[in-house]
Structure formats: structure tokens, C-alpha cells
Amino acid sequence: MTSPATLSAADQASDSTRWPLRLWGMLITLCIVLFLDGLDVSMIGVALPSIGSELHLSTSTLQWLVSGYVLGYGGLLLLGGRTADLLGRRKVFLIALAVFAVASLAGGLVDDGTLLIVTRFIKGLAAAFTAPTGLSIITTTFAEGKARNKALSIYTVFGAGGYSMGLLFGGLMTGLGWRWTFLLPVPIAIAALVAAFILVPKDEAPEEGGHDILGAVLSTAGMLLLVYTVVTAPEVGWASVRTLGSFLAVIALFAAFVFTELRVAHPLVRLGILTKPSLWRASLAIIAVAGSYFSWQFIVTLYLQDSLGWSPLKLALALLPVGILVVGSAFFSEKLIDRYGTGPVIAVTMAVMAVGYLLFLRIDTAPSYLTVLLPAVLLVGVGWIGFPAINVQATSGIDDDEQGLAAGVLQTSMQVGAAIVLAVTTAIVTSGAHAATGTPSAQDMLNTYRPGLEFAAGVSIVGALVALSVFLPRSRRALAAQNDSVADTKVLEPTG
């Protein structure tokens, strides 16, 4: 799927990371698109109060501005990654990016809540194709080893930067008007579309053979229904007939999907890829990182703005150190991976992130920024420094023709896992809110939110403990084997 000219550049990069300007241009273009994907997940949160006030939307309707994006993103990621492998990465990337730009423009112009939710779903759908396709373009262009580690580190730092900087951009844009949170990505996406058209190499002829249409329908329906069930369960009840029936339908759809993949000649997903240790370990790690962070960010945004009266800009500046750490890590994350391997980097950064959440539990109704908030924010930011290592871990040892699929599996784990963790967090917070009577004080609201904060911290702690037990023993052996071969190869391969 990669042009000979690009492979030649990648071969040269396997021994050196001094790449041609055109290769750098392609990488930065892909990075900017991933940044926009992450930005849209978190930027909308700051604008929700303004949107609800102007369009007269209820809290339950506002939730769908977040959930609609996750529904499209998480539900179609597997299909997006595999479609890129089968139909051509450049073609899929360009079409999806164009759809993203149009949906962003429409979202900034509509005046109806339902139409606004539809534009969010379409943007999530487009991101479900651009994210795994961009990652697979990189992993099939840069040779596995130092070159790929560096490229993936830069790429995924941009993605993490989008998630972590979303509050800052959301605060700035909401100050101008909530519509700017939708319009900001439009010119950026158009510029990236033009650059990608010029810089991303043309696809070779599509793979011969049939396409698994039934498998695509079953997997997409299963993922969409799973995400929908998870995000609506807190509202209708986890034990309700509707929720339980939906989960049974999800199980039936996935069972039919597995049966189909085992029987068709050209399966959408080669099920053997799901047994790759590097992929499922990375998937578990990314669920813990994203799930705990999105839940923490959700609660922090509500508490500091609604209960303590912070402005969107003040909130954005308070959490800015997270984004600064993530962006700054672009200069050294690949060096950490090359020196220590993916395993230790993942385990240590996840452990530091968990400590940050524990420190944040000291928050009260008049928190000191320097002694309470800043230390926690900095440690949480360190956790995102391990994000590139998770992506390197997931794609190591995967054949080129399945890189898009592997990327889709990892991104699906992130979006669906984070949606599940956030839904549980929301249910915990909502149950506490229902128990309160009268007009709640700041202390009452803190008491309501604290169990959710504790749950998010618990998810992070469990993830860190699993990472420490799974990654470190194997990483030490792999790193020792690397050191033995360094004299001959002069190139460290990724471990973990």
C-alpha cells in the first residue's frame, strides 16, 4: 500500500532519523489532523453551558454533544482502520478529512440542538477513519525501530496534545462565542487537506479479493450499540430492561461477527491479531489512561466552573500545564522509548499519573492552586508522556497490511473504554446528586463529585499496577537482549 519512493525514504530513515523535508511535511500534516481529532473530544466540554443557554437545551441533551462524537468515533474505528488497509490509505484519509471539515462548518452555523448533535456524530465518524488511517500511513512509511519510534512519538504527542489542550482552546473560543469551538477546526482541516493531497503518497492498486460486507455491518452495529448503551445507561438505569436488552443484543451481534469472520474467505478482521500480546497490553493501558483522564476532566470542569464559579479561561489556564508537558514531551519521548523500551515508559508514567489523581483528592471548596491543584495537574500531565509508547507497543510486530487494523483496535479500546469509564463515573456522580436536597452548597457538590474522583483515581491505580506487573519483567529481559545486540545493529528496536 506504500509507494516505492516512500519505502526508499523509510529505508534511509531506518538507520537515520534525518528525513527529507517532504517526509517531515507529511508527518506534520498527519499530526495536525490527529490534534484536531483529540481537540474535538475535549474542547466542547467548556462550551456546553453557553450552548445550552443560547439554544435552550437540557442537560441530558447537552450530554449528547459529547456522546454523539464518541458514538461515531468509537463505533466505527475498527471499520475505519480496515477500510484504509483494503481501499487505500490516502483515498480514505482525504475523504474523511473533507467530511470532518464540512461537518465542523455546519456545526458552527446551525441553530437547532438536534442538528448540532448530528454534526457531532458525523465529525466523530470522520475521525474514526482519519485517526487509524493516519497511524497506519506512518507505520507503513517508517521502518520499525528508531525511525518509527520517533515518528510515532511525534504523532501521538500531537494526539495527546489535542486531548490535553482542548480545555485551553475551549476556554479561549468560548470567550469569543461557543460557535468558534466548531468553526476553529475548519480552516485548519482545509489546509491539512490540501497538504495531505500533495504530500501523502498515492496508493497502489487495492488488494485483490472480496470484501467482508456482512462482517463490516455486524462489527459496526455492535460497536455503535455498545457505545450507545454505555452512554445512555446512567440516564435510564444500568439494571433497566432497556439497558440489559441492549447488552444482550451487543453480545449477539459480536457473536455473529466472530462466526462470520471464522467462515468468510476475506475477513474484515483477522481474529488472530487480537491475540497479539503487544496489542492487547497496549489496549489495556490506553483504557486506563484515557478513561481515568476523561472522567477526571469531566468532574473538574463541572466543579470548578459550576460550583466554584471559575470562568472558562481561568479553568483552561489552571489545567494548561498538562498540555505544556505533553507538547514538550515531543522533544524527548522517542529517546525515552529507544533507551528504556516501551514497557518501562508506560509503567512509570501510568504510576505517576495515578499519584497525581490521589493528590487531587485533597481538593476543598477553596483550593490553593500552588499546593493542591498544580502538583496534581503536573503529575497527571506526566501520565500522557507515555502515550506515544503505548502506540509503539500496539503496532510493534504487526504486518504492514494490518497496521490500519491494529491502529483501529487500539483507538477503539481508547474511545469505547473511556466511554465506559466515563459512563460509570457519571452514574456515580448522578446517584450522589439525587441524594441531595435543596440548593446544594459548594461543599455539597464536592461531596457529590468526590466518589467520582475516587473512582477515576481507582481506575488509574489499577491500570498502573497492571502495567507495572505486565510490562516491567518482560521489558527488562527484552532490554537486556537489545543491549547484547547493540554492538552489531546500532539500532534499538521497541520493546514491551
JSON list of C-alpha atoms in Angstrom, two decimals, residues 9-198:
[
{"chain": "A", "resi": 9, "resn": "ALA", "atom": "CA", "xyz": [12.82, 7.16, 2.23]},
{"chain": "A", "resi": 10, "resn": "ALA", "atom": "CA", "xyz": [11.74, 4.91, 5.06]},
{"chain": "A", "resi": 11, "resn": "ASP", "atom": "CA", "xyz": [14.66, 2.57, 4.42]},
{"chain": "A", "resi": 12, "resn": "GLN", "atom": "CA", "xyz": [17.04, 5.51, 4.65]},
{"chain": "A", "resi": 13, "resn": "ALA", "atom": "CA", "xyz": [15.31, 6.58, 7.87]},
{"chain": "A", "resi": 14, "resn": "SER", "atom": "CA", "xyz": [15.81, 3.14, 9.39]},
{"chain": "A", "resi": 15, "resn": "ASP", "atom": "CA", "xyz": [19.44, 4.00, 10.03]},
{"chain": "A", "resi": 16, "resn": "SER", "atom": "CA", "xyz": [18.95, 7.75, 10.40]},
{"chain": "A", "resi": 17, "resn": "THR", "atom": "CA", "xyz": [16.13, 10.00, 11.55]},
{"chain": "A", "resi": 18, "resn": "ARG", "atom": "CA", "xyz": [17.30, 12.88, 9.34]},
{"chain": "A", "resi": 19, "resn": "TRP", "atom": "CA", "xyz": [14.37, 12.76, 6.95]},
{"chain": "A", "resi": 20, "resn": "PRO", "atom": "CA", "xyz": [13.69, 14.68, 3.72]},
{"chain": "A", "resi": 21, "resn": "LEU", "atom": "CA", "xyz": [11.60, 17.84, 4.02]},
{"chain": "A", "resi": 22, "resn": "ARG", "atom": "CA", "xyz": [8.70, 16.21, 2.16]},
{"chain": "A", "resi": 23, "resn": "LEU", "atom": "CA", "xyz": [8.61, 13.35, 4.67]},
{"chain": "A", "resi": 24, "resn": "TRP", "atom": "CA", "xyz": [8.57, 15.84, 7.53]},
{"chain": "A", "resi": 25, "resn": "GLY", "atom": "CA", "xyz": [5.73, 17.71, 5.82]},
{"chain": "A", "resi": 26, "resn": "MET", "atom": "CA", "xyz": [3.64, 14.56, 5.52]},
{"chain": "A", "resi": 27, "resn": "LEU", "atom": "CA", "xyz": [4.24, 13.66, 9.17]},
{"chain": "A", "resi": 28, "resn": "ILE", "atom": "CA", "xyz": [3.31, 17.12, 10.47]},
{"chain": "A", "resi": 29, "resn": "THR", "atom": "CA", "xyz": [0.16, 17.13, 8.31]},
{"chain": "A", "resi": 30, "resn": "LEU", "atom": "CA", "xyz": [-0.96, 13.82, 9.79]},
{"chain": "A", "resi": 31, "resn": "CYS", "atom": "CA", "xyz": [-0.11, 15.14, 13.27]},
{"chain": "A", "resi": 32, "resn": "ILE", "atom": "CA", "xyz": [-2.28, 18.23, 12.82]},
{"chain": "A", "resi": 33, "resn": "VAL", "atom": "CA", "xyz": [-5.28, 16.11, 11.81]},
{"chain": "A", "resi": 34, "resn": "LEU", "atom": "CA", "xyz": [-4.87, 13.88, 14.87]},
{"chain": "A", "resi": 35, "resn": "PHE", "atom": "CA", "xyz": [-4.57, 17.02, 17.02]},
{"chain": "A", "resi": 36, "resn": "LEU", "atom": "CA", "xyz": [-7.94, 18.16, 15.67]},
{"chain": "A", "resi": 37, "resn": "ASP", "atom": "CA", "xyz": [-9.47, 14.76, 16.50]},
{"chain": "A", "resi": 38, "resn": "GLY", "atom": "CA", "xyz": [-8.32, 15.00, 20.11]},
{"chain": "A", "resi": 39, "resn": "LEU", "atom": "CA", "xyz": [-9.23, 18.68, 20.35]},
{"chain": "A", "resi": 40, "resn": "ASP", "atom": "CA", "xyz": [-12.84, 17.99, 19.41]},
{"chain": "A", "resi": 41, "resn": "VAL", "atom": "CA", "xyz": [-13.20, 15.41, 22.17]},
{"chain": "A", "resi": 42, "resn": "SER", "atom": "CA", "xyz": [-12.30, 17.81, 24.99]},
{"chain": "A", "resi": 43, "resn": "MET", "atom": "CA", "xyz": [-12.87, 21.34, 23.63]},
{"chain": "A", "resi": 44, "resn": "ILE", "atom": "CA", "xyz": [-16.66, 21.03, 23.55]},
{"chain": "A", "resi": 45, "resn": "GLY", "atom": "CA", "xyz": [-16.89, 20.48, 27.32]},
{"chain": "A", "resi": 46, "resn": "VAL", "atom": "CA", "xyz": [-16.05, 24.09, 28.19]},
{"chain": "A", "resi": 47, "resn": "ALA", "atom": "CA", "xyz": [-18.66, 25.42, 25.74]},
{"chain": "A", "resi": 48, "resn": "LEU", "atom": "CA", "xyz": [-21.59, 23.29, 26.94]},
{"chain": "A", "resi": 49, "resn": "PRO", "atom": "CA", "xyz": [-23.06, 25.86, 29.38]},
{"chain": "A", "resi": 50, "resn": "SER", "atom": "CA", "xyz": [-23.03, 28.57, 26.69]},
{"chain": "A", "resi": 51, "resn": "ILE", "atom": "CA", "xyz": [-24.58, 26.24, 24.09]},
{"chain": "A", "resi": 52, "resn": "GLY", "atom": "CA", "xyz": [-27.31, 25.17, 26.49]},
{"chain": "A", "resi": 53, "resn": "SER", "atom": "CA", "xyz": [-28.14, 28.76, 27.38]},
{"chain": "A", "resi": 54, "resn": "GLU", "atom": "CA", "xyz": [-28.36, 30.02, 23.80]},
{"chain": "A", "resi": 55, "resn": "LEU", "atom": "CA", "xyz": [-30.17, 27.05, 22.26]},
{"chain": "A", "resi": 56, "resn": "HIS", "atom": "CA", "xyz": [-32.26, 26.26, 25.38]},
{"chain": "A", "resi": 57, "resn": "LEU", "atom": "CA", "xyz": [-31.01, 22.68, 25.65]},
{"chain": "A", "resi": 58, "resn": "SER", "atom": "CA", "xyz": [-31.46, 20.47, 28.69]},
{"chain": "A", "resi": 59, "resn": "THR", "atom": "CA", "xyz": [-28.55, 18.80, 30.48]},
{"chain": "A", "resi": 60, "resn": "SER", "atom": "CA", "xyz": [-29.46, 15.41, 29.01]},
{"chain": "A", "resi": 61, "resn": "THR", "atom": "CA", "xyz": [-29.46, 16.90, 25.50]},
{"chain": "A", "resi": 62, "resn": "LEU", "atom": "CA", "xyz": [-26.13, 18.62, 26.09]},
{"chain": "A", "resi": 63, "resn": "GLN", "atom": "CA", "xyz": [-24.63, 15.27, 27.07]},
{"chain": "A", "resi": 64, "resn": "TRP", "atom": "CA", "xyz": [-25.23, 14.07, 23.52]},
{"chain": "A", "resi": 65, "resn": "LEU", "atom": "CA", "xyz": [-22.93, 16.75, 22.13]},
{"chain": "A", "resi": 66, "resn": "VAL", "atom": "CA", "xyz": [-20.16, 14.78, 23.82]},
{"chain": "A", "resi": 67, "resn": "SER", "atom": "CA", "xyz": [-21.66, 11.30, 23.47]},
{"chain": "A", "resi": 68, "resn": "GLY", "atom": "CA", "xyz": [-22.59, 11.82, 19.80]},
{"chain": "A", "resi": 69, "resn": "TYR", "atom": "CA", "xyz": [-18.95, 12.36, 18.89]},
{"chain": "A", "resi": 70, "resn": "VAL", "atom": "CA", "xyz": [-17.86, 9.33, 20.93]},
{"chain": "A", "resi": 71, "resn": "LEU", "atom": "CA", "xyz": [-20.65, 7.27, 19.36]},
{"chain": "A", "resi": 72, "resn": "GLY", "atom": "CA", "xyz": [-19.40, 7.93, 15.84]},
{"chain": "A", "resi": 73, "resn": "TYR", "atom": "CA", "xyz": [-15.72, 7.77, 16.77]},
{"chain": "A", "resi": 74, "resn": "GLY", "atom": "CA", "xyz": [-15.76, 4.63, 18.91]},
{"chain": "A", "resi": 75, "resn": "GLY", "atom": "CA", "xyz": [-18.36, 2.78, 16.90]},
{"chain": "A", "resi": 76, "resn": "LEU", "atom": "CA", "xyz": [-16.63, 2.96, 13.52]},
{"chain": "A", "resi": 77, "resn": "LEU", "atom": "CA", "xyz": [-12.92, 2.80, 14.36]},
{"chain": "A", "resi": 78, "resn": "LEU", "atom": "CA", "xyz": [-12.47, -0.87, 13.50]},
{"chain": "A", "resi": 79, "resn": "LEU", "atom": "CA", "xyz": [-14.20, -0.36, 10.18]},
{"chain": "A", "resi": 80, "resn": "GLY", "atom": "CA", "xyz": [-12.16, 2.79, 9.55]},
{"chain": "A", "resi": 81, "resn": "GLY", "atom": "CA", "xyz": [-8.81, 1.10, 10.10]},
{"chain": "A", "resi": 82, "resn": "ARG", "atom": "CA", "xyz": [-9.60, -1.93, 7.99]},
{"chain": "A", "resi": 83, "resn": "THR", "atom": "CA", "xyz": [-11.16, 0.14, 5.20]},
{"chain": "A", "resi": 84, "resn": "ALA", "atom": "CA", "xyz": [-7.88, 2.03, 4.88]},
{"chain": "A", "resi": 85, "resn": "ASP", "atom": "CA", "xyz": [-5.99, -1.27, 4.54]},
{"chain": "A", "resi": 86, "resn": "LEU", "atom": "CA", "xyz": [-8.35, -2.57, 1.86]},
{"chain": "A", "resi": 87, "resn": "LEU", "atom": "CA", "xyz": [-9.29, 0.51, -0.19]},
{"chain": "A", "resi": 88, "resn": "GLY", "atom": "CA", "xyz": [-6.21, 2.69, 0.11]},
{"chain": "A", "resi": 89, "resn": "ARG", "atom": "CA", "xyz": [-4.97, 4.85, 2.97]},
{"chain": "A", "resi": 90, "resn": "ARG", "atom": "CA", "xyz": [-4.57, 8.11, 1.05]},
{"chain": "A", "resi": 91, "resn": "LYS", "atom": "CA", "xyz": [-8.03, 7.90, -0.50]},
{"chain": "A", "resi": 92, "resn": "VAL", "atom": "CA", "xyz": [-9.77, 7.12, 2.80]},
{"chain": "A", "resi": 93, "resn": "PHE", "atom": "CA", "xyz": [-7.82, 9.80, 4.67]},
{"chain": "A", "resi": 94, "resn": "LEU", "atom": "CA", "xyz": [-8.64, 12.57, 2.20]},
{"chain": "A", "resi": 95, "resn": "ILE", "atom": "CA", "xyz": [-12.36, 11.75, 2.02]},
{"chain": "A", "resi": 96, "resn": "ALA", "atom": "CA", "xyz": [-12.73, 11.51, 5.79]},
{"chain": "A", "resi": 97, "resn": "LEU", "atom": "CA", "xyz": [-10.85, 14.77, 6.38]},
{"chain": "A", "resi": 98, "resn": "ALA", "atom": "CA", "xyz": [-13.09, 16.58, 3.88]},
{"chain": "A", "resi": 99, "resn": "VAL", "atom": "CA", "xyz": [-16.18, 15.28, 5.69]},
{"chain": "A", "resi": 100, "resn": "PHE", "atom": "CA", "xyz": [-14.71, 16.45, 9.02]},
{"chain": "A", "resi": 101, "resn": "ALA", "atom": "CA", "xyz": [-14.23, 19.99, 7.67]},
{"chain": "A", "resi": 102, "resn": "VAL", "atom": "CA", "xyz": [-17.76, 20.21, 6.25]},
{"chain": "A", "resi": 103, "resn": "ALA", "atom": "CA", "xyz": [-19.33, 18.89, 9.47]},
{"chain": "A", "resi": 104, "resn": "SER", "atom": "CA", "xyz": [-17.32, 21.39, 11.53]},
{"chain": "A", "resi": 105, "resn": "LEU", "atom": "CA", "xyz": [-18.59, 24.26, 9.39]},
{"chain": "A", "resi": 106, "resn": "ALA", "atom": "CA", "xyz": [-22.18, 23.02, 9.64]},
{"chain": "A", "resi": 107, "resn": "GLY", "atom": "CA", "xyz": [-21.91, 22.74, 13.42]},
{"chain": "A", "resi": 108, "resn": "GLY", "atom": "CA", "xyz": [-20.90, 26.37, 13.71]},
{"chain": "A", "resi": 109, "resn": "LEU", "atom": "CA", "xyz": [-23.88, 27.55, 11.64]},
{"chain": "A", "resi": 110, "resn": "VAL", "atom": "CA", "xyz": [-26.90, 25.51, 12.82]},
{"chain": "A", "resi": 111, "resn": "ASP", "atom": "CA", "xyz": [-29.37, 26.79, 15.42]},
{"chain": "A", "resi": 112, "resn": "ASP", "atom": "CA", "xyz": [-31.10, 23.50, 16.26]},
{"chain": "A", "resi": 113, "resn": "GLY", "atom": "CA", "xyz": [-29.89, 21.19, 19.02]},
{"chain": "A", "resi": 114, "resn": "THR", "atom": "CA", "xyz": [-30.71, 18.00, 17.11]},
{"chain": "A", "resi": 115, "resn": "LEU", "atom": "CA", "xyz": [-28.80, 19.16, 14.03]},
{"chain": "A", "resi": 116, "resn": "LEU", "atom": "CA", "xyz": [-25.87, 20.15, 16.23]},
{"chain": "A", "resi": 117, "resn": "ILE", "atom": "CA", "xyz": [-25.77, 16.62, 17.66]},
{"chain": "A", "resi": 118, "resn": "VAL", "atom": "CA", "xyz": [-25.89, 15.19, 14.12]},
{"chain": "A", "resi": 119, "resn": "THR", "atom": "CA", "xyz": [-22.86, 17.27, 13.10]},
{"chain": "A", "resi": 120, "resn": "ARG", "atom": "CA", "xyz": [-21.00, 15.99, 16.16]},
{"chain": "A", "resi": 121, "resn": "PHE", "atom": "CA", "xyz": [-21.79, 12.39, 15.20]},
{"chain": "A", "resi": 122, "resn": "ILE", "atom": "CA", "xyz": [-20.58, 12.96, 11.64]},
{"chain": "A", "resi": 123, "resn": "LYS", "atom": "CA", "xyz": [-17.35, 14.53, 12.93]},
{"chain": "A", "resi": 124, "resn": "GLY", "atom": "CA", "xyz": [-16.80, 11.50, 15.15]},
{"chain": "A", "resi": 125, "resn": "LEU", "atom": "CA", "xyz": [-17.46, 9.23, 12.19]},
{"chain": "A", "resi": 126, "resn": "ALA", "atom": "CA", "xyz": [-14.87, 11.11, 10.12]},
{"chain": "A", "resi": 127, "resn": "ALA", "atom": "CA", "xyz": [-12.32, 10.93, 12.94]},
{"chain": "A", "resi": 128, "resn": "ALA", "atom": "CA", "xyz": [-12.90, 7.16, 13.12]},
{"chain": "A", "resi": 129, "resn": "PHE", "atom": "CA", "xyz": [-11.37, 6.99, 9.64]},
{"chain": "A", "resi": 130, "resn": "THR", "atom": "CA", "xyz": [-8.65, 9.67, 9.86]},
{"chain": "A", "resi": 131, "resn": "ALA", "atom": "CA", "xyz": [-7.12, 8.51, 13.17]},
{"chain": "A", "resi": 132, "resn": "PRO", "atom": "CA", "xyz": [-6.30, 4.84, 12.35]},
{"chain": "A", "resi": 133, "resn": "THR", "atom": "CA", "xyz": [-5.56, 5.69, 8.71]},
{"chain": "A", "resi": 134, "resn": "GLY", "atom": "CA", "xyz": [-3.04, 8.37, 9.69]},
{"chain": "A", "resi": 135, "resn": "LEU", "atom": "CA", "xyz": [-1.35, 5.98, 12.10]},
{"chain": "A", "resi": 136, "resn": "SER", "atom": "CA", "xyz": [-1.16, 3.21, 9.51]},
{"chain": "A", "resi": 137, "resn": "ILE", "atom": "CA", "xyz": [0.32, 5.62, 6.93]},
{"chain": "A", "resi": 138, "resn": "ILE", "atom": "CA", "xyz": [3.11, 6.34, 9.40]},
{"chain": "A", "resi": 139, "resn": "THR", "atom": "CA", "xyz": [3.76, 2.74, 10.42]},
{"chain": "A", "resi": 140, "resn": "THR", "atom": "CA", "xyz": [3.96, 1.61, 6.79]},
{"chain": "A", "resi": 141, "resn": "THR", "atom": "CA", "xyz": [6.18, 4.54, 5.78]},
{"chain": "A", "resi": 142, "resn": "PHE", "atom": "CA", "xyz": [8.78, 4.50, 8.58]},
{"chain": "A", "resi": 143, "resn": "ALA", "atom": "CA", "xyz": [10.80, 1.36, 9.21]},
{"chain": "A", "resi": 144, "resn": "GLU", "atom": "CA", "xyz": [10.30, -0.35, 12.56]},
{"chain": "A", "resi": 145, "resn": "GLY", "atom": "CA", "xyz": [12.97, 0.79, 15.03]},
{"chain": "A", "resi": 146, "resn": "LYS", "atom": "CA", "xyz": [14.32, 4.26, 15.81]},
{"chain": "A", "resi": 147, "resn": "ALA", "atom": "CA", "xyz": [12.71, 5.90, 12.78]},
{"chain": "A", "resi": 148, "resn": "ARG", "atom": "CA", "xyz": [9.23, 4.59, 13.53]},
{"chain": "A", "resi": 149, "resn": "ASN", "atom": "CA", "xyz": [9.63, 5.28, 17.26]},
{"chain": "A", "resi": 150, "resn": "LYS", "atom": "CA", "xyz": [10.46, 8.90, 16.53]},
{"chain": "A", "resi": 151, "resn": "ALA", "atom": "CA", "xyz": [7.62, 9.32, 14.03]},
{"chain": "A", "resi": 152, "resn": "LEU", "atom": "CA", "xyz": [5.07, 7.67, 16.32]},
{"chain": "A", "resi": 153, "resn": "SER", "atom": "CA", "xyz": [6.25, 9.68, 19.31]},
{"chain": "A", "resi": 154, "resn": "ILE", "atom": "CA", "xyz": [5.75, 12.95, 17.44]},
{"chain": "A", "resi": 155, "resn": "TYR", "atom": "CA", "xyz": [2.42, 11.79, 16.01]},
{"chain": "A", "resi": 156, "resn": "THR", "atom": "CA", "xyz": [0.89, 10.58, 19.23]},
{"chain": "A", "resi": 157, "resn": "VAL", "atom": "CA", "xyz": [2.17, 13.57, 21.21]},
{"chain": "A", "resi": 158, "resn": "PHE", "atom": "CA", "xyz": [0.04, 15.71, 18.90]},
{"chain": "A", "resi": 159, "resn": "GLY", "atom": "CA", "xyz": [-2.94, 13.46, 19.64]},
{"chain": "A", "resi": 160, "resn": "ALA", "atom": "CA", "xyz": [-2.41, 13.65, 23.38]},
{"chain": "A", "resi": 161, "resn": "GLY", "atom": "CA", "xyz": [-1.84, 17.39, 22.99]},
{"chain": "A", "resi": 162, "resn": "GLY", "atom": "CA", "xyz": [-5.26, 17.70, 21.39]},
{"chain": "A", "resi": 163, "resn": "TYR", "atom": "CA", "xyz": [-6.92, 15.99, 24.34]},
{"chain": "A", "resi": 164, "resn": "SER", "atom": "CA", "xyz": [-4.97, 17.94, 26.96]},
{"chain": "A", "resi": 165, "resn": "MET", "atom": "CA", "xyz": [-5.09, 21.35, 25.20]},
{"chain": "A", "resi": 166, "resn": "GLY", "atom": "CA", "xyz": [-8.79, 21.10, 24.43]},
{"chain": "A", "resi": 167, "resn": "LEU", "atom": "CA", "xyz": [-9.75, 22.92, 27.62]},
{"chain": "A", "resi": 168, "resn": "LEU", "atom": "CA", "xyz": [-7.42, 25.82, 26.82]},
{"chain": "A", "resi": 169, "resn": "PHE", "atom": "CA", "xyz": [-8.72, 26.22, 23.27]},
{"chain": "A", "resi": 170, "resn": "GLY", "atom": "CA", "xyz": [-12.27, 25.68, 24.50]},
{"chain": "A", "resi": 171, "resn": "GLY", "atom": "CA", "xyz": [-11.89, 28.44, 27.07]},
{"chain": "A", "resi": 172, "resn": "LEU", "atom": "CA", "xyz": [-10.43, 30.87, 24.54]},
{"chain": "A", "resi": 173, "resn": "MET", "atom": "CA", "xyz": [-13.02, 30.12, 21.84]},
{"chain": "A", "resi": 174, "resn": "THR", "atom": "CA", "xyz": [-15.98, 30.16, 24.25]},
{"chain": "A", "resi": 175, "resn": "GLY", "atom": "CA", "xyz": [-14.90, 33.65, 25.28]},
{"chain": "A", "resi": 176, "resn": "LEU", "atom": "CA", "xyz": [-15.49, 34.71, 21.65]},
{"chain": "A", "resi": 177, "resn": "GLY", "atom": "CA", "xyz": [-18.69, 32.66, 21.34]},
{"chain": "A", "resi": 178, "resn": "TRP", "atom": "CA", "xyz": [-19.39, 28.93, 21.50]},
{"chain": "A", "resi": 179, "resn": "ARG", "atom": "CA", "xyz": [-19.72, 28.67, 17.71]},
{"chain": "A", "resi": 180, "resn": "TRP", "atom": "CA", "xyz": [-15.98, 29.27, 17.41]},
{"chain": "A", "resi": 181, "resn": "THR", "atom": "CA", "xyz": [-15.36, 25.90, 19.07]},
{"chain": "A", "resi": 182, "resn": "PHE", "atom": "CA", "xyz": [-16.91, 24.41, 15.91]},
{"chain": "A", "resi": 183, "resn": "LEU", "atom": "CA", "xyz": [-15.50, 26.88, 13.39]},
{"chain": "A", "resi": 184, "resn": "LEU", "atom": "CA", "xyz": [-11.88, 26.85, 14.62]},
{"chain": "A", "resi": 185, "resn": "PRO", "atom": "CA", "xyz": [-11.07, 23.43, 13.06]},
{"chain": "A", "resi": 186, "resn": "VAL", "atom": "CA", "xyz": [-12.48, 24.39, 9.63]},
{"chain": "A", "resi": 187, "resn": "PRO", "atom": "CA", "xyz": [-9.56, 26.40, 8.14]},
{"chain": "A", "resi": 188, "resn": "ILE", "atom": "CA", "xyz": [-7.04, 24.07, 9.81]},
{"chain": "A", "resi": 189, "resn": "ALA", "atom": "CA", "xyz": [-8.73, 20.99, 8.34]},
{"chain": "A", "resi": 190, "resn": "ILE", "atom": "CA", "xyz": [-8.90, 22.58, 4.87]},
{"chain": "A", "resi": 191, "resn": "ALA", "atom": "CA", "xyz": [-5.19, 23.48, 4.97]},
{"chain": "A", "resi": 192, "resn": "ALA", "atom": "CA", "xyz": [-4.36, 19.95, 6.13]},
{"chain": "A", "resi": 193, "resn": "LEU", "atom": "CA", "xyz": [-6.50, 18.52, 3.33]},
{"chain": "A", "resi": 194, "resn": "VAL", "atom": "CA", "xyz": [-4.54, 20.45, 0.70]},
{"chain": "A", "resi": 195, "resn": "ALA", "atom": "CA", "xyz": [-1.22, 19.45, 2.28]},
{"chain": "A", "resi": 196, "resn": "ALA", "atom": "CA", "xyz": [-2.24, 15.79, 2.51]},
{"chain": "A", "resi": 197, "resn": "PHE", "atom": "CA", "xyz": [-3.31, 15.77, -1.14]},
{"chain": "A", "resi": 198, "resn": "ILE", "atom": "CA", "xyz": [0.20, 16.94, -2.09]}
]
